[in-house]
Amino acid sequence: MSLTNFVERWVDEAAGLTEPGRVTWCDGSKAEYERLVDQMLGDGTLLPLESPAYPNCYLHRSHPSDVARTEQLTYICTRSRLDAGPTNNWMAPDDARRRIGGLLHGAMRSRTMYVVPYLMGPPGSAMSRVGVMVTDSAYVVASMHLMTRVGGVALSHMRSAEDFIGGVHSLGDLSPERRFIAHFPEQRLIWSVGSGYGGNALLGKKCHALRIGSWQAREEGWLAEHMLILGLEDPEGRVTYLAAAMPSASGKTNLSMLVSKLPGYRVWTVGDDIAWIHVGDDGQLRAINPERGFFGVAPQTSPATNPNAMAMVSANTIFTNVAVTPSGEPWWEGIGTEPPAGLTDWQGRPWASGNGPAAHPNARFTVPASQCPSIAPSWEDPQGVPISGFIFGSRLARVAPLVSEAFDWNHGVFMGSAMGTETTAAITGKVGVVRRDPMAMLPFCGYNMADYFAHWLRIGTRVPRPPRIFRVNWFRRDGSGRFLWPGYGDNARVLKWIVDRIHGKADAAETPIGYVPRSNDLELDGLDIAPERLQAALSVERDEWIESLHDLGEFYRQFGSRLPAAIQEGLAQTARRLTT
Ligand code: GTP
Ligand code: SPV
Ligand code: MN
């Protein structure tokens, strides 16, 4: 049987379950994208943005209850509950097949089922992987066109008949009551019903590239991470590549394409959300971006905070849940202009001050990565780019300093595992609640997080000179709630310190939590910041840290004996350093 026959048989099974009126195979062509857009303009799924400043740009308004990822409805369905671990929702595969199968059964009656073969990763890369998803949403198909490589290119990268992840997606009735995002890593299968929202519905992204991907990565000895990839070019023209994990809506897109406020430094973008990282033959870690587009947060994106993003979303972009001006331009809070008279909000209502935000706080843009002015020449290199440093960043008003460096690999893995963060609008639920989010993977690790820590520790033993590991926090605040650090383009100053540490050129103070720069270890030329504010951003407060370790101990306890000794030891050592 040929490779495609096997895919066809799987698609037939999906059709047997969902009973579509029609089946359409997608080829990923421009003509196909245009047909989908025309059809969606016809049925109101997309609205045109009439402004000539935004050619080929469209607005999609989602169902008002379908605006973000729903972690409480996201499941890992493994035979053994322990393999999903205590931080994931778990459902037995048979139960899932019954409950979710019931919702998918006949879900596409009289609708079109689109078959979308997609490639995650650059063509020609041994690190790239194939998925085949079926969906009854034209918006999902068009978004997959922008975010992945769709069509024959996918099927031609299958290494064997069963070398693909299957995904079944249906909008269902969009009710959160009948919504599930289920992963069957043992069957290489994803079932998603009841949501059209990005991370729930574009199955190549979080479901495949992170949850199933992390499972495969552990089996095959690589890493699938919620990380941006960037190259920092220094004044000598040397480019140093870094990968940075940060929780949802916490600065990856911004950092990956920042325009440096430091003369002579330049950031090159390889990816903004996901990194697949392999140990190369030369013992060096090499990373690819499995995606080919950006699904980025719109609010607070402006010519001042992220000029590259503003430039890239001015054509061929699908906006979701933004507001729209009377002249047909997208608008959101923090875009840099006052809300114009006659603004229409994200739900299509006339906006008035006092009505809440005009754009949904998790409004997004979907755009081809190739349109980013800072896209790295190496971004589709089949060999990936060499990674010299890892950054773990989160959103914390207190405790974590602007930047610190781990003492060594194991200490860095401990540091990542200990990360806490304030929740954001990228997930439904309460915003601003501090929770543990190890390596920004809490919602995305497809297996037991304790085993994930062990996997990270093991990777460190396989590379002769493991990358340095850093922790950043752009979000520390003063007593009145103002950010201490200006962030955005000034984060280049922190990147410079990180890269200088890697190349042995920058100084730091040794503290109980790692190496932390003193004010004069950072390049501050041209920065207008009060010395005491910078001091506060860099400070390590013993009492705050000791308090945070209690909570961390609680978090670790749920893993029982599966928690690696080196992680427990990291906690014990930090406590000792803080109290002596
Ligand atoms: P996902 O796509 O959800 O994974 O998010 P992301 O990590 O790519 O987040 P993104 O870069 O889009 O950041 C979203 C939010 O963080 C926006 O509100 C930004 O304005 C804010 N943000 C990003 N960088 C900084 C910074 O350096 N300082 C401050 N204060 N806010 C920042
Ligand atoms: C995130 O929430 O981390 C995102 C957006 O990158 S989504 O793809 O919707 O998950
Ligand atoms: Mn993300």
Coordinates of C-alpha atoms and ligand atoms in Angstrom, one line a residue:
M1 CA 0.0 0.0 0.0
S2 CA 1.4 3.5 -0.9
L3 CA 1.9 6.1 1.8
T4 CA -1.0 8.1 0.7
N5 CA -3.3 5.1 0.7
F6 CA -2.8 4.8 4.4
V7 CA -3.6 8.5 4.9
E8 CA -6.7 8.1 2.7
R9 CA -7.9 5.2 4.8
W10 CA -7.4 7.3 7.9
V11 CA -9.4 10.2 6.3
D12 CA -12.2 7.7 5.3
E13 CA -12.4 6.7 9.0
A14 CA -12.6 10.3 10.1
A15 CA -15.4 10.8 7.5
G16 CA -17.1 7.7 8.7
L17 CA -17.2 9.3 12.2
T18 CA -18.2 12.8 11.3
E19 CA -20.4 12.1 8.2
P20 CA -19.6 15.2 6.1
G21 CA -21.7 16.2 3.1
R22 CA -18.5 16.8 1.0
V23 CA -14.8 16.0 1.4
T24 CA -12.2 18.5 -0.1
W25 CA -8.5 17.8 -0.1
C26 CA -6.4 20.9 0.3
D27 CA -3.3 21.6 -1.8
G28 CA -2.1 24.8 0.0
S29 CA -2.1 26.9 -3.2
K30 CA -2.7 30.6 -3.3
A31 CA -5.8 30.0 -5.5
E32 CA -7.2 27.7 -2.7
Y33 CA -6.6 30.4 -0.1
E34 CA -8.3 33.0 -2.3
R35 CA -11.3 30.7 -2.8
L36 CA -11.6 30.1 0.9
V37 CA -11.4 33.9 1.6
D38 CA -14.1 34.6 -1.0
Q39 CA -16.4 32.0 0.4
M40 CA -15.9 33.4 4.0
L41 CA -16.5 36.9 2.8
G42 CA -19.7 35.6 1.3
D43 CA -21.0 33.9 4.4
G44 CA -19.7 36.6 6.9
T45 CA -17.0 34.5 8.5
L46 CA -14.6 37.2 7.3
L47 CA -15.2 40.9 7.0
P48 CA -13.0 42.9 4.6
L49 CA -10.8 45.7 6.0
E50 CA -11.6 48.3 3.5
S51 CA -8.6 50.6 4.2
P52 CA -6.0 50.7 1.3
A53 CA -3.4 50.7 4.0
Y54 CA -4.3 47.0 4.8
P55 CA -4.4 45.1 1.4
N56 CA -5.7 41.5 1.6
C57 CA -6.4 41.9 5.3
Y58 CA -9.6 40.5 6.9
L59 CA -11.4 40.5 10.2
H60 CA -12.8 37.5 11.9
R61 CA -15.2 37.8 14.9
S62 CA -15.3 34.7 16.9
H63 CA -18.2 33.5 19.0
P64 CA -17.9 35.7 22.2
S65 CA -17.3 32.6 24.4
D66 CA -14.6 31.2 22.1
V67 CA -11.8 33.7 22.4
A68 CA -8.9 31.9 24.1
R69 CA -7.5 28.4 24.9
T70 CA -9.6 26.4 27.4
E71 CA -7.1 24.5 29.5
Q72 CA -9.9 23.0 31.7
L73 CA -11.3 21.3 28.6
T74 CA -7.9 20.0 27.4
Y75 CA -7.0 16.4 28.1
I76 CA -4.1 13.9 27.7
C77 CA -5.6 10.5 27.1
T78 CA -3.0 7.9 28.0
R79 CA -3.6 4.3 29.1
S80 CA -1.9 5.1 32.4
R81 CA -2.9 8.2 34.3
L82 CA 0.6 8.5 35.7
D83 CA 1.9 9.0 32.2
A84 CA -0.1 12.2 31.8
G85 CA 1.0 13.3 35.3
P86 CA -0.6 15.5 38.0
T87 CA -0.5 18.8 36.0
N88 CA -2.5 17.5 33.1
N89 CA -6.2 16.7 32.8
W90 CA -6.5 13.0 32.1
M91 CA -9.2 10.9 30.5
A92 CA -8.9 7.2 29.8
P93 CA -8.8 6.6 26.0
D94 CA -11.9 4.4 26.0
D95 CA -13.9 7.1 27.9
A96 CA -12.6 9.8 25.6
R97 CA -13.6 7.8 22.6
R98 CA -17.1 7.4 24.0
R99 CA -17.6 10.9 25.3
I100 CA -15.9 12.9 22.6
G101 CA -16.7 10.4 19.8
G102 CA -20.3 11.0 20.7
L103 CA -19.9 14.7 20.0
L104 CA -17.9 14.1 16.8
H105 CA -20.4 11.5 15.5
G106 CA -22.3 13.1 12.6
A107 CA -20.8 16.6 13.5
M108 CA -20.1 17.4 9.8
R109 CA -23.4 16.4 8.4
S110 CA -24.2 18.6 5.3
R111 CA -20.9 20.4 5.9
T112 CA -17.6 20.3 4.0
M113 CA -14.8 18.3 5.6
Y114 CA -11.5 19.8 4.5
V115 CA -8.5 17.5 4.6
V116 CA -5.4 19.5 5.4
P117 CA -2.0 17.7 5.1
Y118 CA 0.6 19.9 6.8
L119 CA 4.3 20.0 7.4
M120 CA 5.7 21.3 10.6
G121 CA 9.2 22.6 10.0
P122 CA 11.2 23.7 7.0
P123 CA 11.1 21.6 3.8
G124 CA 14.0 19.2 3.6
S125 CA 14.7 19.1 7.3
A126 CA 15.1 15.8 9.1
M127 CA 13.6 17.5 12.1
S128 CA 10.3 18.4 10.3
R129 CA 7.2 16.3 10.9
V130 CA 3.9 15.7 9.1
G131 CA 0.3 16.0 10.3
V132 CA -3.0 15.4 8.6
M133 CA -6.0 17.2 10.0
V134 CA -9.6 17.2 9.0
T135 CA -11.9 20.2 9.8
D136 CA -15.3 21.7 9.0
S137 CA -14.0 25.3 9.5
A138 CA -12.8 27.3 6.5
Y139 CA -11.3 29.8 8.9
V140 CA -9.1 27.0 10.4
V141 CA -8.0 25.9 6.9
A142 CA -7.1 29.5 5.9
S143 CA -5.2 29.9 9.2
M144 CA -3.4 26.6 8.6
H145 CA -2.3 28.0 5.2
L146 CA -0.7 30.9 7.0
M147 CA 0.7 29.0 10.0
T148 CA 2.0 25.7 8.4
R149 CA 3.1 24.3 5.0
V150 CA 0.0 22.8 3.5
G151 CA -0.4 20.3 0.7
G152 CA 1.8 17.9 -1.2
V153 CA 5.0 19.1 0.5
A154 CA 3.6 17.5 3.7
L155 CA 2.9 14.1 2.3
S156 CA 6.3 14.0 0.5
H157 CA 8.0 14.3 3.9
M158 CA 6.4 11.1 5.4
R159 CA 9.1 8.6 6.2
S160 CA 6.7 5.7 6.4
A161 CA 3.1 4.9 5.9
E162 CA 2.1 5.8 9.5
D163 CA 4.5 8.7 9.9
F164 CA 1.8 11.4 10.5
I165 CA -0.2 12.8 13.4
G166 CA -3.9 12.6 12.7
G167 CA -6.2 15.4 13.9
V168 CA -10.0 15.6 13.8
H169 CA -11.5 19.0 14.3
S170 CA -15.1 20.1 14.3
L171 CA -16.6 23.4 15.4
G172 CA -19.5 21.4 16.8
D173 CA -22.0 23.9 18.3
L174 CA -19.2 26.1 19.8
S175 CA -20.7 25.5 23.2
P176 CA -18.1 25.3 26.1
E177 CA -20.4 22.7 27.5
R178 CA -19.6 20.4 24.6
R179 CA -16.0 21.4 24.0
F180 CA -13.0 19.0 24.3
I181 CA -9.4 19.2 23.1
A182 CA -8.1 15.6 23.5
H183 CA -4.7 14.1 22.8
F184 CA -3.9 10.5 22.3
P185 CA -0.1 10.4 22.2
E186 CA -0.1 6.6 22.1
Q187 CA -2.3 6.7 19.0
R188 CA -0.7 9.8 17.5
L189 CA -4.1 11.3 17.4
I190 CA -5.8 14.6 18.3
W191 CA -9.6 15.2 18.7
S192 CA -10.9 18.7 19.0
V193 CA -14.5 19.7 19.1
G194 CA -16.5 22.8 20.0
S195 CA -13.9 25.6 19.4
G196 CA -12.6 27.5 16.4
Y197 CA -10.0 29.4 18.5
G198 CA -6.3 29.2 17.5
G199 CA -4.6 27.0 20.1
N200 CA -7.8 24.8 20.3
A201 CA -8.4 24.4 16.6
L202 CA -5.2 25.0 14.6
L203 CA -4.1 21.5 15.5
G204 CA -0.5 21.8 14.1
K205 CA 0.4 24.4 16.8
K206 CA -0.1 23.5 20.5
C207 CA -1.7 20.1 20.0
H208 CA 0.8 18.6 17.6
A209 CA 4.0 20.7 17.8
L210 CA 3.9 20.8 21.6
R211 CA 1.7 18.2 23.3
I212 CA 2.1 15.2 21.0
G213 CA 5.5 16.7 19.9
S214 CA 6.9 16.7 23.5
W215 CA 5.9 13.1 23.9
Q216 CA 7.7 12.1 20.6
A217 CA 10.6 14.3 21.6
R218 CA 11.1 12.4 24.8
E219 CA 10.9 9.1 23.0
E220 CA 13.3 10.2 20.3
G221 CA 15.7 12.3 22.4
W222 CA 14.9 15.8 21.4
L223 CA 13.1 18.8 22.8
A224 CA 9.7 20.4 21.8
E225 CA 9.4 23.7 23.6
H226 CA 7.2 26.8 23.9
M227 CA 10.1 29.0 22.8
L228 CA 10.9 31.8 20.4
I229 CA 14.2 31.5 18.5
L230 CA 16.3 34.7 17.8
G231 CA 19.7 35.6 16.6
L232 CA 21.4 38.6 18.2
E233 CA 23.9 40.2 15.8
D234 CA 26.6 42.2 17.6
P235 CA 28.6 45.2 16.2
E236 CA 31.3 42.7 14.9
G237 CA 28.6 41.0 12.8
R238 CA 28.6 37.8 14.9
V239 CA 25.1 36.2 15.3
T240 CA 24.4 34.3 18.6
Y241 CA 21.2 32.3 18.6
L242 CA 19.1 32.1 21.8
A243 CA 15.8 30.2 22.5
A244 CA 13.5 31.7 25.1
A245 CA 10.5 30.1 26.8
M246 CA 7.8 32.5 28.2
P247 CA 4.2 31.8 29.1
S248 CA 1.3 32.8 26.8
A249 CA 1.0 36.5 26.1
S250 CA 4.3 37.2 28.0
G251 CA 6.6 38.6 25.4
K252 CA 7.9 35.9 23.0
T253 CA 6.6 37.6 19.8
N254 CA 7.9 41.0 21.0
L255 CA 11.3 39.7 22.0
S256 CA 11.7 37.6 18.8
M257 CA 11.5 40.6 16.6
L258 CA 12.6 43.5 18.8
V259 CA 14.2 46.6 17.3
S260 CA 17.2 47.2 19.4
K261 CA 17.5 50.5 21.3
L262 CA 21.3 49.7 21.5
P263 CA 23.1 51.0 18.5
G264 CA 25.1 48.2 16.6
Y265 CA 22.9 45.4 17.8
R266 CA 20.2 43.7 15.7
V267 CA 17.7 40.9 16.4
W268 CA 17.0 38.3 13.7
T269 CA 13.7 36.4 14.0
V270 CA 13.7 32.6 13.5
G271 CA 10.4 31.8 15.4
D272 CA 8.1 33.4 17.9
D273 CA 6.3 30.5 19.7
I274 CA 7.6 27.0 19.3
A275 CA 11.1 25.5 18.9
W276 CA 12.0 21.9 18.1
I277 CA 15.6 21.3 19.2
H278 CA 17.8 18.3 18.4
V279 CA 21.3 17.3 19.4
G280 CA 23.4 17.7 16.3
D281 CA 26.1 15.3 15.1
D282 CA 28.6 17.8 16.3
G283 CA 27.2 17.7 19.8
Q284 CA 25.6 21.2 19.5
L285 CA 21.9 21.8 20.0
R286 CA 20.2 22.9 16.8
A287 CA 16.7 24.4 16.6
I288 CA 14.0 24.8 14.0
N289 CA 10.8 26.8 14.0
P290 CA 8.1 24.2 13.1
E291 CA 5.7 27.0 12.0
R292 CA 5.6 29.3 9.0
G293 CA 3.5 32.1 10.4
F294 CA 2.8 34.1 13.5
F295 CA -0.4 34.0 15.6
G296 CA 0.4 37.0 17.7
V297 CA -1.3 39.0 20.4
A298 CA -2.6 42.3 19.0
P299 CA -3.2 44.5 22.1
Q300 CA -0.2 46.7 23.1
T301 CA 1.4 46.1 19.7
S302 CA 2.4 49.5 18.4
P303 CA 5.0 51.3 16.3
A304 CA 6.8 52.1 19.6
T305 CA 6.7 48.6 21.2
N306 CA 7.0 46.4 18.1
P307 CA 7.5 48.2 14.8
N308 CA 8.4 45.0 12.9
A309 CA 5.1 43.5 13.9
M310 CA 3.2 46.6 12.8
A311 CA 5.0 46.5 9.4
M312 CA 4.3 42.8 8.9
V313 CA 0.6 42.9 9.7
S314 CA -0.2 45.6 7.1
A315 CA -0.9 43.1 4.4
N316 CA -2.1 39.5 3.9
T317 CA -3.2 39.2 7.6
I318 CA -6.3 37.8 9.2
F319 CA -7.2 39.7 12.4
T320 CA -9.4 38.0 15.0
N321 CA -11.5 39.9 17.5
V322 CA -9.9 43.3 17.0
A323 CA -11.9 46.5 16.8
V324 CA -12.3 48.3 13.4
T325 CA -12.2 52.1 12.7
P326 CA -14.7 53.8 10.4
S327 CA -12.0 53.9 7.7
G328 CA -11.7 50.1 7.8
E329 CA -8.4 49.8 9.7
P330 CA -7.9 47.4 12.6
W331 CA -7.6 49.0 16.1
W332 CA -6.7 47.7 19.5
E333 CA -5.8 49.1 22.9
G334 CA -2.1 50.2 23.0
I335 CA -1.9 50.6 19.2
G336 CA -0.6 54.1 19.8
T337 CA -3.6 56.1 18.8
E338 CA -6.7 57.3 20.7
P339 CA -9.8 55.3 19.9
P340 CA -11.4 57.2 16.9
A341 CA -15.0 58.3 16.9
G342 CA -17.2 55.6 15.3
L343 CA -15.1 52.7 16.4
T344 CA -16.7 49.3 16.2
D345 CA -15.7 46.8 19.0
W346 CA -14.6 43.2 18.6
Q347 CA -18.2 42.0 18.8
G348 CA -19.4 44.4 16.1
R349 CA -21.1 46.9 18.5
P350 CA -20.5 50.7 18.4
W351 CA -17.8 51.3 21.0
A352 CA -18.1 53.8 23.8
S353 CA -15.7 54.5 26.6
G354 CA -16.9 52.6 29.6
N355 CA -17.9 49.6 27.4
G356 CA -14.8 47.7 28.3
P357 CA -12.0 47.2 25.8
A358 CA -12.7 47.7 22.1
A359 CA -10.5 44.8 21.1
H360 CA -10.7 41.6 23.0
P361 CA -7.6 41.4 25.3
N362 CA -6.6 38.2 23.5
A363 CA -7.3 39.6 20.0
R364 CA -4.7 38.2 17.5
F365 CA -3.2 38.5 14.1
T366 CA -2.3 35.6 11.8
V367 CA 0.4 36.4 9.3
P368 CA 3.1 34.7 7.2
A369 CA 6.5 34.8 9.0
S370 CA 8.2 35.7 5.7
Q371 CA 6.6 39.2 6.0
C372 CA 8.5 40.0 9.2
P373 CA 11.1 42.7 8.4
S374 CA 13.6 41.0 10.8
I375 CA 13.1 37.4 9.6
A376 CA 16.5 35.7 9.7
P377 CA 18.1 34.5 6.5
S378 CA 18.6 31.2 8.3
W379 CA 14.9 30.8 9.4
E380 CA 14.2 27.9 7.1
D381 CA 17.6 26.3 7.2
P382 CA 16.9 22.5 7.2
Q383 CA 19.9 22.1 9.7
G384 CA 18.3 24.5 12.1
V385 CA 20.3 27.2 13.9
P386 CA 22.9 26.5 16.7
I387 CA 21.6 27.4 20.2
S388 CA 24.1 29.0 22.5
G389 CA 21.7 30.0 25.3
F390 CA 18.3 29.3 26.8
I391 CA 16.1 32.0 28.5
F392 CA 13.2 31.3 30.8
G393 CA 11.1 34.4 31.3
S394 CA 7.8 35.0 33.1
R395 CA 5.5 37.7 34.3
L396 CA 6.0 38.5 38.0
A397 CA 5.4 41.8 39.8
R398 CA 7.7 40.7 42.6
V399 CA 10.6 38.4 43.5
A400 CA 12.3 37.5 40.1
P401 CA 15.0 40.1 39.1
L402 CA 15.3 41.5 35.5
V403 CA 17.8 38.8 34.6
S404 CA 19.9 36.1 36.3
E405 CA 22.1 33.3 35.1
A406 CA 22.1 29.8 36.3
F407 CA 25.3 28.3 37.9
D408 CA 25.2 25.3 35.5
W409 CA 22.9 23.2 33.4
N410 CA 21.2 21.4 36.2
H411 CA 20.7 24.6 38.2
G412 CA 19.2 26.1 35.0
V413 CA 16.8 23.2 34.6
F414 CA 15.8 23.6 38.3
M415 CA 15.3 27.4 37.6
G416 CA 13.0 26.6 34.7
S417 CA 11.1 24.0 36.6
A418 CA 10.6 26.6 39.4
M419 CA 9.1 29.3 37.2
G420 CA 6.0 31.1 38.4
T421 CA 3.9 33.5 36.4
E422 CA 0.8 35.7 36.4
T423 CA -1.9 34.3 34.1
T424 CA -2.9 36.3 31.0
A425 CA -5.9 36.7 28.7
A426 CA -4.5 33.9 26.4
I427 CA -6.3 31.4 28.5
T428 CA -9.9 31.6 29.8
G429 CA -10.1 32.1 33.5
K430 CA -8.8 34.7 36.0
V431 CA -6.1 37.0 34.7
G432 CA -3.1 38.0 36.9
V433 CA -3.2 34.9 39.2
V434 CA 0.3 33.6 40.0
R435 CA 0.7 30.0 39.2
R436 CA 3.7 27.6 38.6
D437 CA 4.4 27.3 34.9
P438 CA 7.6 25.3 34.5
M439 CA 9.5 26.3 31.4
A440 CA 6.2 27.9 30.2
M441 CA 5.1 24.3 29.4
L442 CA 2.4 23.7 32.0
P443 CA -0.4 23.8 29.4
F444 CA 1.6 22.1 26.7
C445 CA 3.7 19.3 28.1
G446 CA 2.0 16.1 26.8
Y447 CA 3.3 13.8 29.5
N448 CA 4.3 13.7 33.2
M449 CA 6.1 16.9 34.0
A450 CA 8.5 15.1 36.4
D451 CA 9.6 13.0 33.4
Y452 CA 10.0 16.2 31.4
F453 CA 12.4 17.6 34.0
A454 CA 14.3 14.3 33.8
H455 CA 14.4 14.6 30.0
W456 CA 15.9 18.1 30.2
L457 CA 18.5 16.9 32.7
R458 CA 19.4 14.0 30.4
I459 CA 19.8 16.3 27.4
G460 CA 22.5 18.2 29.4
T461 CA 24.6 15.1 29.6
R462 CA 24.5 14.6 25.9
V463 CA 26.0 17.9 24.8
P464 CA 29.7 18.5 25.7
R465 CA 29.2 22.2 26.3
P466 CA 25.5 22.8 27.1
P467 CA 24.1 26.2 26.4
R468 CA 24.0 28.7 29.4
I469 CA 20.6 29.1 31.0
F470 CA 19.1 32.5 32.0
R471 CA 16.0 33.7 33.7
V472 CA 14.3 37.1 32.8
N473 CA 11.4 39.1 34.1
W474 CA 10.4 42.3 32.2
F475 CA 7.4 42.7 34.5
R476 CA 8.6 43.6 38.0
R477 CA 6.6 46.5 39.4
D478 CA 7.1 49.3 41.9
G479 CA 4.8 49.9 45.0
S480 CA 2.4 51.9 42.8
G481 CA 2.1 49.1 40.2
R482 CA 4.3 50.7 37.5
F483 CA 6.8 48.5 35.6
L484 CA 10.3 49.1 36.8
W485 CA 12.0 48.3 33.5
P486 CA 11.0 49.9 30.2
G487 CA 11.1 46.6 28.3
Y488 CA 10.6 46.1 24.6
G489 CA 13.5 47.6 22.5
D490 CA 15.5 48.2 25.7
N491 CA 15.4 44.4 26.3
A492 CA 18.3 44.4 23.8
R493 CA 20.4 45.6 26.7
V494 CA 19.6 42.4 28.6
L495 CA 20.2 40.3 25.5
K496 CA 23.6 41.9 25.1
W497 CA 24.5 41.0 28.7
I498 CA 23.4 37.4 28.1
V499 CA 25.4 37.1 24.9
D500 CA 28.4 38.7 26.5
R501 CA 28.2 36.2 29.4
I502 CA 28.1 33.4 26.9
H503 CA 31.2 34.7 25.2
G504 CA 32.9 35.4 28.6
K505 CA 32.8 39.2 28.3
A506 CA 30.4 40.4 31.0
D507 CA 30.6 40.6 34.8
A508 CA 28.0 39.7 37.4
A509 CA 27.5 39.4 41.1
E510 CA 27.1 35.9 42.6
T511 CA 23.8 35.7 44.6
P512 CA 21.9 32.8 46.2
I513 CA 19.7 32.4 43.1
G514 CA 22.5 32.7 40.4
Y515 CA 24.6 35.4 38.7
V516 CA 22.9 38.8 38.5
P517 CA 24.3 41.8 36.8
R518 CA 25.1 44.9 38.8
S519 CA 23.7 48.2 37.3
N520 CA 27.1 48.9 35.7
D521 CA 27.4 45.4 34.2
L522 CA 24.5 46.4 31.8
E523 CA 25.0 48.7 28.8
L524 CA 22.9 51.7 29.9
D525 CA 24.0 54.3 27.3
G526 CA 20.9 56.2 26.1
L527 CA 18.6 54.7 28.7
D528 CA 16.6 57.1 30.9
I529 CA 16.0 55.2 34.1
A530 CA 16.3 56.3 37.7
P531 CA 19.2 54.4 39.3
E532 CA 17.1 53.3 42.3
R533 CA 14.5 51.8 39.9
L534 CA 17.1 49.8 38.0
Q535 CA 18.5 48.8 41.4
A536 CA 15.0 47.6 42.4
A537 CA 14.6 45.7 39.1
L538 CA 17.8 43.8 39.7
S539 CA 17.5 43.2 43.4
V540 CA 17.2 39.8 45.1
E541 CA 15.1 40.0 48.2
R542 CA 15.9 37.1 50.5
D543 CA 12.6 37.1 52.4
E544 CA 10.5 37.1 49.2
W545 CA 12.6 34.3 47.9
I546 CA 12.3 32.1 51.0
E547 CA 8.6 32.6 51.0
S548 CA 8.3 31.6 47.3
L549 CA 10.3 28.3 48.0
H550 CA 7.5 27.1 50.4
D551 CA 5.0 27.2 47.6
L552 CA 7.5 25.6 45.2
G553 CA 8.0 22.7 47.7
E554 CA 4.2 22.1 47.6
F555 CA 4.2 22.2 43.8
Y556 CA 7.0 19.6 43.6
R557 CA 5.3 17.3 46.2
Q558 CA 2.6 16.3 43.8
F559 CA 5.1 14.4 41.6
G560 CA 6.1 12.1 44.5
S561 CA 9.1 9.9 43.9
R562 CA 9.0 10.7 40.1
L563 CA 10.6 14.1 40.7
P564 CA 14.3 13.9 39.7
A565 CA 16.7 14.2 42.7
A566 CA 18.5 17.0 40.9
I567 CA 15.4 19.2 41.0
Q568 CA 14.7 18.5 44.7
E569 CA 18.4 19.2 45.3
G570 CA 18.1 22.6 43.4
L571 CA 15.4 23.6 45.9
A572 CA 17.4 22.5 48.9
Q573 CA 20.6 24.2 47.7
T574 CA 18.7 27.5 47.0
A575 CA 17.2 27.4 50.5
R576 CA 20.6 26.8 52.0
R577 CA 22.2 29.7 50.1
L578 CA 19.4 32.0 51.1
T579 CA 19.7 31.3 54.8
T580 CA 23.4 31.3 55.2
Ligands
GTP1 P1 1.7 33.7 23.0 O1 1.5 34.0 21.5 O2 0.4 33.7 23.7 O3 2.5 32.5 23.3 O4 2.4 35.0 23.6 P2 3.8 35.7 23.5 O5 4.7 35.2 24.6 O6 4.4 35.7 22.1 O7 3.4 37.2 23.9 P3 3.6 38.6 23.2 O8 5.0 38.9 22.8 O9 2.6 38.8 22.2 O10 3.3 39.6 24.5 C1 2.0 39.9 24.9 C2 1.9 40.9 25.9 O11 3.1 41.1 26.7 C3 1.5 42.2 25.4 O12 0.6 42.8 26.1 C4 2.9 43.0 25.3 O13 2.7 44.3 25.3 C5 3.5 42.5 26.6 N1 5.0 42.7 26.6 C6 5.8 42.1 25.8 N2 7.1 42.5 26.0 C7 7.0 43.3 27.0 C8 8.0 44.1 27.8 O14 9.2 44.0 27.5 N3 7.6 44.8 28.8 C9 6.2 44.9 29.1 N4 5.9 45.7 30.1 N5 5.3 44.2 28.4 C10 5.7 43.4 27.4
SPV2 C1 -0.5 30.6 23.5 O1 -1.6 30.7 24.1 O2 0.5 30.3 24.1 C2 -0.5 31.0 22.1 C3 -1.8 31.2 21.4 O3 0.6 30.9 21.5 S1 -2.6 29.8 21.0 O4 -2.1 29.3 19.7 O5 -4.0 30.1 20.9 O6 -2.4 28.8 22.0
MN3 MN 2.3 30.4 22.7

